[in-house]
Short mmCIF file of C-alpha atoms in Angstrom, two decimals:
data_model
loop_
_atom_site.label_atom_id
_atom_site.label_comp_id
_atom_site.label_asym_id
_atom_site.label_seq_id
_atom_site.Cartn_x
_atom_site.Cartn_y
_atom_site.Cartn_z
CA MET A 186 114.56 90.84 93.18
CA SER A 187 114.65 94.84 93.35
CA PHE A 188 116.35 95.81 96.49
CA PRO A 189 115.44 99.51 97.83
CA ASP A 190 119.10 100.31 98.89
CA ARG A 191 121.47 99.60 95.99
CA SER A 192 124.63 100.25 98.03
CA VAL A 193 123.74 97.18 100.07
CA LEU A 194 123.75 94.95 97.19
CA GLN A 195 126.97 96.67 96.28
CA GLY A 196 128.62 95.62 99.47
CA PHE A 197 127.43 91.86 98.95
CA PRO A 198 128.41 91.57 95.36
CA LEU A 199 128.96 87.55 95.38
CA THR A 200 125.92 85.22 95.07
CA LEU A 201 125.17 81.59 96.05
CA SER A 202 122.47 80.16 94.28
CA HIS A 203 120.91 76.79 95.49
CA ARG A 204 117.41 75.48 93.99
CA ASN A 205 115.04 78.28 94.22
CA ALA A 206 117.16 80.50 96.65
CA THR A 207 119.73 83.21 96.23
CA VAL A 208 122.06 84.40 99.04
CA PHE A 209 124.18 87.60 98.62
CA THR A 210 127.62 87.68 100.71
CA ALA A 211 130.34 90.10 100.99
CA GLY A 212 133.21 87.75 100.34
CA SER A 213 133.65 83.97 99.16
CA THR A 214 132.09 81.64 101.48
CA ASP A 215 133.97 78.73 102.46
CA ILE A 216 132.82 75.12 101.88
CA GLY A 217 131.70 74.79 105.43
CA ALA A 218 129.47 78.04 105.35
CA GLN A 219 128.37 76.88 101.72
CA GLN A 220 127.04 73.56 102.80
CA ALA A 221 125.40 74.96 105.75
CA ILE A 222 123.59 77.43 103.99
CA GLN A 223 122.24 74.93 101.34
CA ASP A 224 121.25 72.71 104.07
CA LEU A 225 119.10 75.44 105.52
CA ILE A 226 117.63 76.12 102.14
CA ASP A 227 116.89 72.36 101.73
CA ALA A 228 115.28 72.18 105.18
CA ARG A 229 113.07 75.37 104.46
CA GLN A 230 111.45 74.24 101.01
CA GLN A 231 108.19 73.39 103.13
CA LEU A 232 107.30 76.73 104.58
CA GLN A 233 107.45 76.84 108.49
CA LYS A 234 107.68 79.15 111.04
CA ARG A 235 110.31 81.67 111.23
CA ILE A 236 113.76 80.77 112.82
CA SER A 237 116.14 82.78 114.73
CA ALA A 238 119.26 80.20 115.86
CA PRO A 239 122.82 79.60 115.18
CA LEU A 240 123.33 78.20 111.68
CA LYS A 241 123.45 74.52 111.84
CA GLY A 242 127.03 73.23 111.12
CA MET A 243 128.65 76.60 111.59
CA GLU A 244 127.10 77.31 115.29
CA GLY A 245 130.11 78.95 116.37
CA ASP A 246 130.45 81.26 113.40
CA LEU A 247 127.07 82.44 112.03
CA PHE A 248 123.53 83.17 113.27
CA ALA A 249 120.64 82.75 111.00
CA LYS A 250 117.20 84.29 110.71
CA SER A 251 114.54 82.87 108.25
CA GLN A 252 111.33 84.82 107.86
CA PRO A 253 108.60 83.36 105.51
CA LEU A 254 106.38 86.01 103.88
CA ASP A 255 102.78 84.53 104.25
CA SER A 256 100.62 86.81 102.47
CA LEU A 257 100.67 88.37 98.92
CA ARG A 258 101.24 92.02 100.06
CA PRO A 259 104.67 91.42 101.60
CA LYS A 260 105.63 89.17 98.93
CA LEU A 261 104.99 91.86 96.50
CA ARG A 262 106.66 94.52 98.42
CA VAL A 263 109.91 92.65 98.99
CA THR A 264 109.99 91.38 95.30
CA PHE A 265 109.51 94.62 93.87
CA GLY A 266 111.65 96.74 96.61
CA ARG A 267 108.46 98.63 97.89
CA ALA A 268 107.79 100.16 101.37
CA LYS A 269 104.51 99.91 103.37
CA ARG A 270 102.30 102.78 103.60
CA ASP A 271 104.20 104.23 106.85
CA GLY A 272 107.52 104.34 104.60
CA ALA A 273 108.99 101.45 106.23
CA PHE A 274 110.12 98.49 104.49
CA ASP A 275 109.13 94.98 105.65
CA TRP A 276 111.25 93.97 108.71
CA PRO A 277 113.72 91.80 107.05
CA VAL A 278 114.91 94.38 104.43
CA GLU A 279 114.82 96.77 107.31
CA GLU A 280 117.26 94.81 109.33
CA VAL A 281 119.45 94.17 106.33
CA ILE A 282 119.61 97.83 105.35
CA ASN A 283 120.08 98.97 109.17
CA THR A 284 122.46 96.52 110.14
CA PHE A 285 124.93 97.05 106.98
CA GLY A 286 124.47 100.92 107.69
CA ALA A 287 125.45 100.44 111.44
CA GLN A 288 128.48 98.24 110.33
CA GLN A 289 129.72 100.74 107.90
CA ARG A 290 129.69 103.31 110.67
CA GLY A 291 131.65 100.94 112.72
CA ALA A 292 128.76 100.60 115.56
CA PRO A 293 128.80 98.18 117.98
CA VAL A 294 126.60 95.44 116.34
CA ALA A 295 126.70 92.05 115.18
CA ASN A 296 127.89 92.41 111.79
CA LEU A 297 126.10 91.21 108.61
CA TYR A 298 127.47 88.25 106.85
CA GLY A 299 124.86 87.90 104.18
CA PHE A 300 121.48 87.85 103.15
CA GLY A 301 118.91 86.40 100.59
CA TYR A 302 115.56 84.92 99.57
CA ARG A 303 113.66 82.09 98.34
CA LYS A 304 111.29 82.46 95.50
CA SER A 305 108.08 80.68 94.43
CA ALA A 306 107.43 79.19 90.94
CA LEU A 307 105.65 82.40 90.28
CA GLY A 308 108.95 84.36 90.87
CA LEU A 309 107.62 86.00 94.06
CA ILE A 310 109.91 85.95 97.34
CA GLN A 311 108.51 83.79 99.79
CA GLU A 312 111.04 83.72 102.33
CA TYR A 313 113.93 85.88 103.32
CA PHE A 314 117.19 84.77 104.94
CA ILE A 315 119.56 87.10 107.12
CA PHE A 316 123.24 85.88 108.28
CA THR A 317 124.96 87.66 110.92
CA GLU A 318 128.29 86.89 112.66
CA MET A 319 127.70 84.40 115.91
CA LEU A 320 128.46 86.42 118.85
CA ASP A 321 130.50 83.84 120.54
CA GLY A 322 131.45 84.57 123.86
CA TYR A 323 128.23 86.97 124.42
CA LEU A 324 124.94 86.36 126.18
CA ASN A 325 121.86 88.56 125.80
CA GLY A 326 121.05 90.65 128.89
CA LEU A 327 118.65 88.66 130.61
CA GLU A 328 120.60 85.31 130.24
CA TRP A 329 123.78 87.22 131.73
CA LEU A 330 121.53 88.65 134.42
CA LYS A 331 120.92 85.01 135.47
CA GLN A 332 124.52 84.09 135.56
CA GLU A 333 125.86 87.24 137.39
CA ARG A 334 122.86 88.73 139.27
CA ASP A 335 124.29 92.13 138.78
CA ILE A 336 121.25 94.38 137.42
CA GLN A 337 123.28 97.64 137.89
CA SER A 338 125.98 96.29 135.93
CA LEU A 339 123.58 95.27 133.12
CA ILE A 340 121.77 98.57 133.13
CA GLN A 341 125.20 100.48 133.12
CA VAL A 342 126.59 98.18 130.02
CA SER A 343 123.20 98.85 128.28
CA PHE A 344 123.25 102.71 128.81
CA ASP A 345 126.88 102.80 127.58
CA LEU A 346 125.78 100.80 124.37
CA LEU A 347 122.85 103.07 123.97
CA ARG A 348 125.04 106.00 123.94
CA ALA A 349 127.48 104.72 121.62
CA LEU A 350 124.83 104.06 119.21
CA HIS A 351 123.52 107.63 119.34
CA SER A 352 127.21 108.77 118.74
CA LYS A 353 126.79 106.91 115.19
CA ALA A 354 123.55 108.76 114.67
CA ILE A 355 121.91 105.08 114.97
CA VAL A 356 118.44 105.21 116.89
CA HIS A 357 117.45 101.63 118.03
CA MET A 358 113.73 101.68 118.93
CA ASP A 359 113.46 98.03 120.12
CA PHE A 360 116.32 98.61 122.67
CA TRP A 361 115.85 95.99 125.44
CA ALA A 362 117.80 93.62 127.59
CA ASN A 363 117.63 90.81 125.01
CA ASN A 364 118.95 93.07 122.21
CA VAL A 365 121.97 93.75 124.14
CA MET A 366 124.72 91.12 124.03
CA VAL A 367 127.15 91.29 126.88
CA ASN A 368 130.76 90.08 126.40
CA LEU A 369 131.32 87.51 129.12
CA GLU A 370 135.10 88.39 129.14
CA GLN A 371 134.75 92.02 129.44
CA PRO A 372 131.34 92.72 130.78
CA THR A 373 131.64 96.51 130.43
CA LEU A 374 131.29 95.88 126.69
CA ALA A 375 128.26 95.01 124.65
CA LYS A 376 126.94 94.86 121.03
CA ALA A 377 123.28 95.43 119.85
CA ILE A 378 121.37 92.97 117.59
CA ASP A 379 117.94 93.10 116.05
CA LEU A 380 118.17 96.31 114.10
CA GLU A 381 114.85 95.99 112.07
CA ASN A 382 113.41 98.76 114.05
CA CYS A 383 116.10 101.24 113.71
CA PHE A 384 116.65 104.58 112.18
CA LEU A 385 120.05 105.89 110.74
CA THR A 386 118.77 109.44 109.75
CA PRO A 387 118.86 112.60 112.15
CA SER A 388 115.71 113.18 114.04
CA ASN A 389 115.05 116.88 115.79
CA HIS A 390 113.23 114.67 118.66
CA LEU A 391 116.15 113.30 120.66
CA THR A 392 114.36 114.28 124.11
CA GLU A 393 111.21 112.13 123.13
CA ILE A 394 113.48 109.28 121.53
CA LEU A 395 115.74 109.05 124.79
CA ALA A 396 112.53 109.22 126.99
CA PHE A 397 110.98 106.30 125.06
CA GLN A 398 114.20 104.23 125.01
CA PHE A 399 114.89 104.65 128.48
CA GLY A 400 111.15 104.00 129.42
CA PHE A 401 111.02 100.98 127.12
CA TYR A 402 114.11 99.43 128.33
CA TYR A 403 112.50 99.55 131.92
CA ARG A 404 109.24 98.39 130.78
CA ARG A 405 110.72 95.43 128.87
CA GLU A 406 111.58 93.13 131.92
CA ILE A 407 114.02 95.11 133.82
CA PHE A 408 111.30 96.51 136.00
CA ARG A 409 111.22 92.96 137.53
CA PHE A 410 114.73 93.10 138.83
CA VAL A 411 115.16 97.02 140.13
CA ILE A 412 113.33 99.45 142.01
CA GLU A 413 111.79 102.10 139.98
CA GLN A 414 113.31 104.96 141.84
CA ASP A 415 116.69 103.66 141.43
CA TYR A 416 116.33 103.17 137.98
CA ASP A 417 115.04 106.62 137.45
CA ARG A 418 118.16 107.74 139.46
CA MET A 419 120.35 106.10 137.04
CA VAL A 420 118.66 107.39 134.00
CA GLN A 421 118.80 111.08 135.46
CA GLN A 422 122.70 110.40 135.78
CA GLU A 423 122.91 109.18 132.29
CA LEU A 424 120.81 112.20 130.83
CA GLY A 425 123.72 114.38 131.81
CA LYS A 426 125.85 112.76 129.31
CA TYR A 427 123.68 114.16 126.35
CA GLU A 428 123.19 117.73 125.33
CA GLY A 429 120.20 119.57 124.64
CA ILE A 430 117.56 117.43 126.61
CA ASP A 431 114.38 119.22 127.67
CA ARG A 432 113.74 117.65 131.23
CA SER A 433 109.97 118.66 131.03
CA ARG A 434 109.33 117.04 127.60
CA PHE A 435 111.61 113.95 128.92
CA GLU A 436 109.47 113.12 132.09
CA GLN A 437 106.39 113.31 130.37
CA MET A 438 107.42 110.52 127.43
CA TYR A 439 109.33 108.76 129.97
CA THR A 440 106.73 108.21 132.03
CA ILE A 441 104.24 107.02 129.46
CA SER A 442 106.93 104.63 127.91
CA LYS A 443 107.74 103.10 131.15
CA HIS A 444 103.96 102.14 132.09
CA GLU A 445 102.35 101.83 128.51
CA ASN A 446 102.46 99.87 125.55
CA ILE A 447 103.79 101.61 122.37
CA SER A 448 103.63 99.79 119.04
CA ARG A 449 106.13 99.69 116.52
CA ARG A 450 104.30 101.94 114.52
CA ALA A 451 103.66 104.50 117.33
CA ARG A 452 107.65 104.48 117.91
CA ARG A 453 107.95 105.57 114.23
CA GLU A 454 105.83 108.69 115.42
CA ILE A 455 108.12 109.32 118.20
CA PHE A 456 111.00 109.53 115.89
CA HIS A 457 109.42 111.72 113.41
CA ASN A 458 107.01 113.86 115.23
CA GLY A 459 107.99 113.67 119.07
CA THR A 460 104.59 112.48 119.63
CA VAL A 461 103.13 109.25 121.04
CA VAL A 462 99.74 107.24 120.72
CA THR A 463 99.69 104.23 123.25
CA GLY A 464 97.72 101.32 123.11
#
């Protein structure tokens, strides 16, 4: 495997090899974790749909994702460390790079425990594994909302988390309620997950980025629980905590983002150019 960011591999110097799979970890795995990872690899010998669930046998400690690469192009890209035409890597690679980068900056995210792959007989990577800490004692935003029924608090803790990410120069472009994990004992605290669609580099378009993030957060389910005008007021209050925001440009992008579908590719245009194509 030719990984595109060598610093990530340096951060995970230990390897666990089992059958046709290799997993990289930051430290030695205990017997329980090693057995659970091997059991997962054994269970995945016949390609199935992707999984995203607590790691069986280590449910209180580790969360596992498994993504089969089901066509030749992504297999070649991931095996040889190549990006797609738009400059992004395939999402499992992006998630590993971004999660590790956020973790190194001390951002409030679920920490990366390890990652790896399973190869075919031809030597091409055909499945990718990601292991993160299990956020025991946390619920994703929508599950928390079902339990607590306090939409104002959920919105505020999400906005606080978004600001914390920006303070670490992390731009999460898939920021919605289910990617906000709320601490059950201290519900004013939260962590972000699913960082495959993030940027860890500066942008000259903070106004448009925030407009998209606030609009997208509303569009992804939150609109079902809050009056739009009330949400708009909370957004305007939150904007006062950021510097250099052009309110006119913000409103234009914000309105679009609340009510139009914006693809992942189009979100990259917002980050890089401050423009958007909907549909």
